Tab-separated table of N, CA, C and O in Angstrom:
chain	number	residue	atom	x	y	z
A	1	UNK	N	3.416	-59.240	17.613
A	1	UNK	CA	4.842	-59.004	17.537
A	1	UNK	C	5.165	-57.550	17.868
A	1	UNK	O	6.072	-57.280	18.614
A	2	UNK	N	4.382	-56.603	17.339
A	2	UNK	CA	4.624	-55.182	17.623
A	2	UNK	C	4.391	-54.890	19.093
A	2	UNK	O	5.094	-54.102	19.692
A	3	UNK	N	3.415	-55.543	19.693
A	3	UNK	CA	3.140	-55.319	21.098
A	3	UNK	C	4.319	-55.780	21.948
A	3	UNK	O	4.698	-55.138	22.896
A	4	UNK	N	4.955	-56.902	21.619
A	4	UNK	CA	6.102	-57.383	22.371
A	4	UNK	C	7.257	-56.386	22.288
A	4	UNK	O	7.912	-56.132	23.275
A	5	UNK	N	7.470	-55.823	21.119
A	5	UNK	CA	8.538	-54.840	20.962
A	5	UNK	C	8.247	-53.601	21.793
A	5	UNK	O	9.146	-53.010	22.373
A	6	UNK	N	6.986	-53.222	21.868
A	6	UNK	CA	6.606	-52.060	22.646
A	6	UNK	C	6.803	-52.315	24.133
A	6	UNK	O	7.207	-51.434	24.863
A	7	UNK	N	6.549	-53.540	24.570
A	7	UNK	CA	6.724	-53.852	25.975
A	7	UNK	C	8.158	-53.634	26.421
A	7	UNK	O	8.407	-53.312	27.563
A	8	UNK	N	9.096	-53.781	25.516
A	8	UNK	CA	10.494	-53.582	25.863
A	8	UNK	C	10.804	-52.134	26.209
A	8	UNK	O	11.695	-51.876	26.992
A	9	UNK	N	10.060	-51.199	25.647
A	9	UNK	CA	10.360	-49.793	25.909
A	9	UNK	C	9.560	-49.220	27.074
A	9	UNK	O	9.867	-48.142	27.546
A	10	UNK	N	8.570	-49.953	27.560
A	10	UNK	CA	7.789	-49.463	28.683
A	10	UNK	C	8.452	-49.878	29.992
A	10	UNK	O	8.978	-50.973	30.103
A	11	UNK	N	8.438	-49.018	30.995
A	11	UNK	CA	9.048	-49.378	32.275
A	11	UNK	C	8.274	-50.502	32.953
A	11	UNK	O	7.051	-50.532	32.920
A	12	UNK	N	9.009	-51.428	33.534
A	12	UNK	CA	8.360	-52.515	34.272
A	12	UNK	C	8.600	-52.359	35.765
A	12	UNK	O	7.960	-53.005	36.566
A	13	UNK	N	9.537	-51.528	36.132
A	13	UNK	CA	9.807	-51.251	37.533
A	13	UNK	C	9.785	-49.742	37.710
A	13	UNK	O	10.275	-49.017	36.862
A	14	UNK	N	9.206	-49.284	38.798
A	14	UNK	CA	9.125	-47.847	39.027
A	14	UNK	C	7.754	-47.328	38.685
A	14	UNK	O	6.831	-48.093	38.439
A	15	UNK	N	7.628	-46.030	38.642
A	15	UNK	CA	6.331	-45.409	38.435
A	15	UNK	C	6.237	-44.817	37.046
A	15	UNK	O	7.218	-44.369	36.483
A	16	UNK	N	5.037	-44.843	36.496
A	16	UNK	CA	4.748	-44.217	35.216
A	16	UNK	C	3.653	-43.202	35.465
A	16	UNK	O	2.598	-43.527	35.983
A	17	UNK	N	3.906	-41.941	35.089
A	17	UNK	CA	2.911	-40.900	35.266
A	17	UNK	C	2.371	-40.546	33.892
A	17	UNK	O	3.082	-40.006	33.060
A	18	UNK	N	1.113	-40.874	33.638
A	18	UNK	CA	0.502	-40.603	32.346
A	18	UNK	C	-0.229	-39.276	32.328
A	18	UNK	O	-0.813	-38.914	31.327
A	19	UNK	N	-0.222	-38.566	33.422
A	19	UNK	CA	-0.973	-37.321	33.507
A	19	UNK	C	-2.360	-37.571	34.061
A	19	UNK	O	-2.923	-36.733	34.716
A	20	UNK	N	-2.912	-38.744	33.806
A	20	UNK	CA	-4.236	-39.077	34.314
A	20	UNK	C	-4.150	-40.062	35.475
A	20	UNK	O	-4.985	-40.080	36.346
A	21	UNK	N	-3.114	-40.887	35.453
A	21	UNK	CA	-2.995	-41.888	36.492
A	21	UNK	C	-1.526	-42.141	36.779
A	21	UNK	O	-0.658	-41.865	35.975
A	22	UNK	N	-1.246	-42.636	37.939
A	22	UNK	CA	0.100	-42.973	38.336
A	22	UNK	C	0.138	-44.456	38.632
A	22	UNK	O	-0.604	-44.944	39.482
A	23	UNK	N	0.976	-45.180	37.895
A	23	UNK	CA	1.054	-46.626	38.074
A	23	UNK	C	2.439	-46.970	38.588
A	23	UNK	O	3.440	-46.583	37.984
A	24	UNK	N	2.513	-47.673	39.682
A	24	UNK	CA	3.789	-48.152	40.195
A	24	UNK	C	3.825	-49.655	39.967
A	24	UNK	O	3.202	-50.424	40.685
A	25	UNK	N	4.549	-50.061	38.932
A	25	UNK	CA	4.570	-51.476	38.556
A	25	UNK	C	5.252	-52.335	39.607
A	25	UNK	O	4.977	-53.525	39.709
A	26	UNK	N	6.118	-51.750	40.413
A	26	UNK	CA	6.831	-52.522	41.430
A	26	UNK	C	5.928	-52.952	42.580
A	26	UNK	O	6.237	-53.899	43.288
A	27	UNK	N	4.820	-52.279	42.785
A	27	UNK	CA	3.932	-52.594	43.899
A	27	UNK	C	2.751	-53.458	43.496
A	27	UNK	O	1.843	-53.669	44.283
A	28	UNK	N	2.729	-53.998	42.318
A	28	UNK	CA	1.586	-54.788	41.866
A	28	UNK	C	1.474	-56.125	42.595
A	28	UNK	O	0.404	-56.699	42.672
A	29	UNK	N	2.571	-56.622	43.172
A	29	UNK	CA	2.520	-57.930	43.827
A	29	UNK	C	1.638	-57.917	45.073
A	29	UNK	O	1.072	-58.940	45.435
A	30	UNK	N	1.484	-56.769	45.728
A	30	UNK	CA	0.684	-56.686	46.939
A	30	UNK	C	-0.772	-56.327	46.690
A	30	UNK	O	-1.513	-56.073	47.625
A	31	UNK	N	-1.207	-56.327	45.447
A	31	UNK	CA	-2.567	-55.929	45.109
A	31	UNK	C	-3.510	-57.123	45.099
A	31	UNK	O	-3.094	-58.267	44.865
A	32	UNK	N	-4.789	-56.829	45.306
A	32	UNK	CA	-5.798	-57.880	45.176
A	32	UNK	C	-5.969	-58.211	43.702
A	32	UNK	O	-5.481	-57.495	42.824
A	33	UNK	N	-6.666	-59.295	43.427
A	33	UNK	CA	-6.884	-59.695	42.036
A	33	UNK	C	-7.612	-58.606	41.252
A	33	UNK	O	-7.282	-58.344	40.094
A	34	UNK	N	-8.593	-57.969	41.875
A	34	UNK	CA	-9.341	-56.904	41.207
A	34	UNK	C	-8.430	-55.721	40.900
A	34	UNK	O	-8.455	-55.174	39.785
A	35	UNK	N	-7.627	-55.317	41.898
A	35	UNK	CA	-6.718	-54.196	41.692
A	35	UNK	C	-5.657	-54.531	40.637
A	35	UNK	O	-5.314	-53.703	39.802
A	36	UNK	N	-5.158	-55.760	40.681
A	36	UNK	CA	-4.159	-56.184	39.699
A	36	UNK	C	-4.767	-56.161	38.298
A	36	UNK	O	-4.132	-55.739	37.334
A	37	UNK	N	-6.024	-56.601	38.202
A	37	UNK	CA	-6.699	-56.597	36.907
A	37	UNK	C	-6.865	-55.161	36.394
A	37	UNK	O	-6.650	-54.890	35.211
A	38	UNK	N	-7.239	-54.249	37.284
A	38	UNK	CA	-7.383	-52.844	36.907
A	38	UNK	C	-6.039	-52.276	36.454
A	38	UNK	O	-5.973	-51.545	35.458
A	39	UNK	N	-4.977	-52.617	37.178
A	39	UNK	CA	-3.650	-52.151	36.795
A	39	UNK	C	-3.247	-52.715	35.429
A	39	UNK	O	-2.679	-52.012	34.597
A	40	UNK	N	-3.550	-53.978	35.195
A	40	UNK	CA	-3.234	-54.602	33.909
A	40	UNK	C	-4.035	-53.945	32.781
A	40	UNK	O	-3.518	-53.757	31.677
A	41	UNK	N	-5.287	-53.585	33.059
A	41	UNK	CA	-6.094	-52.884	32.056
A	41	UNK	C	-5.493	-51.518	31.742
A	41	UNK	O	-5.434	-51.107	30.583
A	42	UNK	N	-5.054	-50.819	32.794
A	42	UNK	CA	-4.423	-49.513	32.588
A	42	UNK	C	-3.134	-49.672	31.781
A	42	UNK	O	-2.848	-48.873	30.886
A	43	UNK	N	-2.380	-50.707	32.097
A	43	UNK	CA	-1.144	-50.964	31.366
A	43	UNK	C	-1.453	-51.266	29.901
A	43	UNK	O	-0.781	-50.753	29.002
A	44	UNK	N	-2.490	-52.059	29.656
A	44	UNK	CA	-2.884	-52.381	28.281
A	44	UNK	C	-3.321	-51.127	27.532
A	44	UNK	O	-2.989	-50.958	26.351
A	45	UNK	N	-4.044	-50.235	28.210
A	45	UNK	CA	-4.451	-48.973	27.582
A	45	UNK	C	-3.240	-48.127	27.222
A	45	UNK	O	-3.188	-47.537	26.140
A	46	UNK	N	-2.268	-48.076	28.126
A	46	UNK	CA	-1.046	-47.314	27.844
A	46	UNK	C	-0.300	-47.901	26.649
A	46	UNK	O	0.194	-47.169	25.790
A	47	UNK	N	-0.231	-49.212	26.596
A	47	UNK	CA	0.428	-49.873	25.476
A	47	UNK	C	-0.291	-49.545	24.180
A	47	UNK	O	0.337	-49.224	23.164
A	48	UNK	N	-1.619	-49.597	24.201
A	48	UNK	CA	-2.398	-49.256	23.005
A	48	UNK	C	-2.165	-47.805	22.587
A	48	UNK	O	-2.056	-47.495	21.399
A	49	UNK	N	-2.095	-46.908	23.575
A	49	UNK	CA	-1.830	-45.502	23.269
A	49	UNK	C	-0.451	-45.334	22.636
A	49	UNK	O	-0.285	-44.588	21.673
A	50	UNK	N	0.539	-46.037	23.182
A	50	UNK	CA	1.894	-45.954	22.624
A	50	UNK	C	1.902	-46.476	21.193
A	50	UNK	O	2.493	-45.865	20.300
A	51	UNK	N	1.226	-47.595	20.956
A	51	UNK	CA	1.164	-48.156	19.605
A	51	UNK	C	0.485	-47.189	18.642
A	51	UNK	O	0.928	-46.997	17.510
A	52	UNK	N	-0.597	-46.568	19.090
A	52	UNK	CA	-1.309	-45.597	18.261
A	52	UNK	C	-0.427	-44.391	17.953
A	52	UNK	O	-0.366	-43.921	16.810
A	53	UNK	N	0.290	-43.912	18.961
A	53	UNK	CA	1.186	-42.775	18.758
A	53	UNK	C	2.347	-43.136	17.832
A	53	UNK	O	2.762	-42.322	17.005
A	54	UNK	N	2.846	-44.360	17.950
A	54	UNK	CA	3.913	-44.798	17.050
A	54	UNK	C	3.416	-44.846	15.614
A	54	UNK	O	4.117	-44.433	14.685
A	55	UNK	N	2.205	-45.333	15.426
A	55	UNK	CA	1.618	-45.391	14.091
A	55	UNK	C	1.436	-43.982	13.529
A	55	UNK	O	1.768	-43.711	12.376
A	56	UNK	N	0.915	-43.083	14.356
A	56	UNK	CA	0.719	-41.698	13.932
A	56	UNK	C	2.052	-41.051	13.567
A	56	UNK	O	2.155	-40.369	12.542
A	57	UNK	N	3.068	-41.289	14.379
A	57	UNK	CA	4.393	-40.724	14.101
A	57	UNK	C	4.939	-41.273	12.793
A	57	UNK	O	5.491	-40.529	11.973
A	58	UNK	N	4.764	-42.559	12.553
A	58	UNK	CA	5.224	-43.168	11.302
A	58	UNK	C	4.493	-42.567	10.107
A	58	UNK	O	5.110	-42.262	9.080
A	59	UNK	N	3.185	-42.373	10.234
A	59	UNK	CA	2.404	-41.774	9.145
A	59	UNK	C	2.849	-40.340	8.877
A	59	UNK	O	2.980	-39.922	7.720
A	60	UNK	N	3.079	-39.577	9.940
A	60	UNK	CA	3.528	-38.192	9.777
A	60	UNK	C	4.916	-38.134	9.149
A	60	UNK	O	5.186	-37.287	8.289
A	61	UNK	N	5.777	-39.039	9.551
A	61	UNK	CA	7.122	-39.082	8.981
A	61	UNK	C	7.066	-39.405	7.487
A	61	UNK	O	7.775	-38.777	6.684
A	62	UNK	N	6.207	-40.343	7.116
A	62	UNK	CA	6.030	-40.680	5.708
A	62	UNK	C	5.501	-39.483	4.937
A	62	UNK	O	5.954	-39.184	3.826
A	63	UNK	N	4.550	-38.773	5.507
A	63	UNK	CA	3.971	-37.594	4.856
A	63	UNK	C	5.023	-36.498	4.681
A	63	UNK	O	5.082	-35.843	3.636
A	64	UNK	N	5.859	-36.293	5.695
A	64	UNK	CA	6.915	-35.279	5.607
A	64	UNK	C	7.869	-35.629	4.463
A	64	UNK	O	8.245	-34.766	3.664
A	65	UNK	N	8.250	-36.895	4.370
A	65	UNK	CA	9.134	-37.325	3.279
A	65	UNK	C	8.485	-37.087	1.923
A	65	UNK	O	9.136	-36.633	0.976
A	66	UNK	N	7.198	-37.368	1.830
A	66	UNK	CA	6.465	-37.165	0.580
A	66	UNK	C	6.426	-35.694	0.206
A	66	UNK	O	6.658	-35.322	-0.953
A	67	UNK	N	6.147	-34.840	1.174
A	67	UNK	CA	6.075	-33.395	0.915
A	67	UNK	C	7.454	-32.851	0.542
A	67	UNK	O	7.564	-31.990	-0.340
A	68	UNK	N	8.505	-33.364	1.174
A	68	UNK	CA	9.863	-32.928	0.816
A	68	UNK	C	10.152	-33.259	-0.644
A	68	UNK	O	10.703	-32.429	-1.377
A	69	UNK	N	9.790	-34.473	-1.071
A	69	UNK	CA	10.008	-34.865	-2.458
A	69	UNK	C	9.218	-33.997	-3.418
A	69	UNK	O	9.735	-33.573	-4.467
A	70	UNK	N	7.977	-33.726	-3.074
A	70	UNK	CA	7.125	-32.872	-3.907
A	70	UNK	C	7.697	-31.460	-3.979
A	70	UNK	O	7.707	-30.831	-5.043
A	71	UNK	N	8.210	-30.961	-2.859
A	71	UNK	CA	8.800	-29.630	-2.805
A	71	UNK	C	10.026	-29.549	-3.718
A	71	UNK	O	10.191	-28.579	-4.465
A	72	UNK	N	10.881	-30.560	-3.688
A	72	UNK	CA	12.063	-30.576	-4.550
A	72	UNK	C	11.664	-30.598	-6.024
A	72	UNK	O	12.268	-29.906	-6.846
A	73	UNK	N	10.629	-31.364	-6.349
A	73	UNK	CA	10.148	-31.426	-7.731
A	73	UNK	C	9.642	-30.053	-8.179
A	73	UNK	O	9.951	-29.592	-9.279
A	74	UNK	N	8.879	-29.392	-7.323
A	74	UNK	CA	8.349	-28.068	-7.660
A	74	UNK	C	9.464	-27.033	-7.787
A	74	UNK	O	9.405	-26.153	-8.660
A	75	UNK	N	10.479	-27.132	-6.944
A	75	UNK	CA	11.609	-26.213	-7.055
A	75	UNK	C	12.297	-26.382	-8.406
A	75	UNK	O	12.652	-25.402	-9.066
A	76	UNK	N	12.477	-27.633	-8.814
A	76	UNK	CA	13.117	-27.915	-10.098
A	76	UNK	C	12.283	-27.359	-11.251
A	76	UNK	O	12.816	-26.732	-12.173
A	77	UNK	N	10.970	-27.576	-11.196
A	77	UNK	CA	10.081	-27.049	-12.228
A	77	UNK	C	10.117	-25.526	-12.245
A	77	UNK	O	10.068	-24.906	-13.310
A	78	UNK	N	10.211	-24.917	-11.076
A	78	UNK	CA	10.264	-23.457	-10.974
A	78	UNK	C	11.520	-22.908	-11.646
A	78	UNK	O	11.471	-21.879	-12.333
A	79	UNK	N	12.645	-23.585	-11.463
A	79	UNK	CA	13.892	-23.155	-12.106
A	79	UNK	C	13.728	-23.209	-13.624
A	79	UNK	O	14.111	-22.269	-14.338
A	80	UNK	N	13.145	-24.284	-14.127
A	80	UNK	CA	12.943	-24.435	-15.578
A	80	UNK	C	12.019	-23.337	-16.105
A	80	UNK	O	12.302	-22.720	-17.136
A	81	UNK	N	10.920	-23.083	-15.403
A	81	UNK	CA	9.991	-22.032	-15.835
A	81	UNK	C	10.644	-20.652	-15.785
A	81	UNK	O	10.418	-19.821	-16.671
A	82	UNK	N	11.443	-20.403	-14.766
A	82	UNK	CA	12.140	-19.121	-14.659
A	82	UNK	C	13.083	-18.926	-15.846
A	82	UNK	O	13.119	-17.840	-16.450
A	83	UNK	N	13.823	-19.967	-16.188
A	83	UNK	CA	14.729	-19.882	-17.340
A	83	UNK	C	13.939	-19.657	-18.630
A	83	UNK	O	14.342	-18.851	-19.476
A	84	UNK	N	12.830	-20.339	-18.777
A	84	UNK	CA	11.991	-20.182	-19.967
A	84	UNK	C	11.493	-18.745	-20.090
A	84	UNK	O	11.563	-18.125	-21.153
A	85	UNK	N	11.008	-18.201	-18.982
A	85	UNK	CA	10.488	-16.826	-18.994
A	85	UNK	C	11.614	-15.840	-19.290
A	85	UNK	O	11.438	-14.898	-20.076
A	86	UNK	N	12.773	-16.048	-18.691
A	86	UNK	CA	13.914	-15.159	-18.951
A	86	UNK	C	14.325	-15.214	-20.417
A	86	UNK	O	14.722	-14.206	-20.989
A	87	UNK	N	14.246	-16.378	-21.038
A	87	UNK	CA	14.578	-16.506	-22.459
A	87	UNK	C	13.532	-15.838	-23.349
A	87	UNK	O	13.855	-15.391	-24.445
A	88	UNK	N	12.287	-15.759	-22.909
A	88	UNK	CA	11.237	-15.099	-23.683
A	88	UNK	C	11.347	-13.574	-23.610
A	88	UNK	O	10.999	-12.888	-24.558
A	89	UNK	N	11.822	-13.067	-22.505
A	89	UNK	CA	11.859	-11.613	-22.302
A	89	UNK	C	12.669	-10.880	-23.364
A	89	UNK	O	12.175	-9.930	-23.947
A	90	UNK	N	13.882	-11.262	-23.683
A	90	UNK	CA	14.618	-10.528	-24.724
A	90	UNK	C	13.930	-10.638	-26.088
A	90	UNK	O	13.951	-9.685	-26.864
A	91	UNK	N	13.297	-11.748	-26.376
A	91	UNK	CA	12.613	-11.920	-27.662
A	91	UNK	C	11.450	-10.945	-27.780
A	91	UNK	O	11.152	-10.447	-28.864
A	92	UNK	N	10.770	-10.630	-26.721
A	92	UNK	CA	9.643	-9.714	-26.770
A	92	UNK	C	10.093	-8.263	-26.867
A	92	UNK	O	9.404	-7.431	-27.411
A	93	UNK	N	11.270	-7.937	-26.332
A	93	UNK	CA	11.698	-6.537	-26.347
A	93	UNK	C	12.342	-6.137	-27.678
A	93	UNK	O	12.494	-4.969	-27.946
A	94	UNK	N	12.721	-7.103	-28.526
A	94	UNK	CA	13.302	-6.786	-29.828
A	94	UNK	C	12.188	-6.343	-30.779
A	94	UNK	O	11.126	-6.951	-30.823
A	95	UNK	N	12.430	-5.262	-31.575
A	95	UNK	CA	11.405	-4.853	-32.548
A	95	UNK	C	11.312	-5.895	-33.661
A	95	UNK	O	12.301	-6.508	-34.052
A	96	UNK	N	10.111	-6.097	-34.156
A	96	UNK	CA	9.898	-7.062	-35.223
A	96	UNK	C	10.286	-6.431	-36.554
A	96	UNK	O	10.030	-5.245	-36.786
A	97	UNK	N	10.930	-7.197	-37.444
A	97	UNK	CA	11.347	-6.640	-38.734
A	97	UNK	C	10.157	-6.152	-39.557
A	97	UNK	O	9.097	-6.752	-39.529
A	98	UNK	N	10.364	-5.043	-40.265
A	98	UNK	CA	9.328	-4.518	-41.140
A	98	UNK	C	8.352	-3.605	-40.444
A	98	UNK	O	7.484	-3.020	-41.065
A	99	UNK	N	8.468	-3.462	-39.158
A	99	UNK	CA	7.551	-2.568	-38.442
A	99	UNK	C	8.356	-1.429	-37.853
A	99	UNK	O	9.398	-1.621	-37.245
A	100	UNK	N	7.862	-0.272	-38.029
A	100	UNK	CA	8.517	0.904	-37.477
A	100	UNK	C	8.003	1.150	-36.072
A	100	UNK	O	7.174	0.427	-35.557
A	101	UNK	N	8.482	2.217	-35.474
A	101	UNK	CA	7.985	2.573	-34.133
A	101	UNK	C	6.520	2.952	-34.214
A	101	UNK	O	6.007	3.294	-35.271
A	102	UNK	N	5.817	2.926	-33.108
A	102	UNK	CA	4.400	3.299	-33.099
A	102	UNK	C	4.199	4.717	-33.620
A	102	UNK	O	5.086	5.553	-33.578
A	103	UNK	N	3.014	5.011	-34.146
A	103	UNK	CA	2.692	6.275	-34.796
A	103	UNK	C	3.003	7.472	-33.920
A	103	UNK	O	3.446	8.505	-34.399
A	104	UNK	N	2.779	7.426	-32.680
A	104	UNK	CA	2.982	8.549	-31.791
A	104	UNK	C	4.439	8.806	-31.487
A	104	UNK	O	4.813	9.842	-30.983
A	105	UNK	N	5.353	7.910	-31.796
A	105	UNK	CA	6.753	8.054	-31.439
A	105	UNK	C	7.623	8.464	-32.617
A	105	UNK	O	8.815	8.480	-32.509
A	106	UNK	N	7.085	8.772	-33.740
A	106	UNK	CA	7.893	9.174	-34.897
A	106	UNK	C	8.317	10.569	-34.826
A	106	UNK	O	7.967	11.489	-34.359
């Protein structure tokens, strides 16, 4: 089923330049059986490459979404920790009852 959907996005008329080979699907009717078979194999390889790239793109997209969610969670935790630390700071700077200044500061 996925292969059929992929076939819809691949050109069936005109030329496809893959960087390694140039396939002109419009001229396949004048080919010998061997040449047609080779062209069909090349087409199948291209389809497999497209399917693999689609899968990789889907996996990367899922990973990006996951990292975004994790990032938002960490940002939220960071805000809470920052508030906690800020609330501790004034408590530490207040002198404790019953204790005078250090001996050297009298």
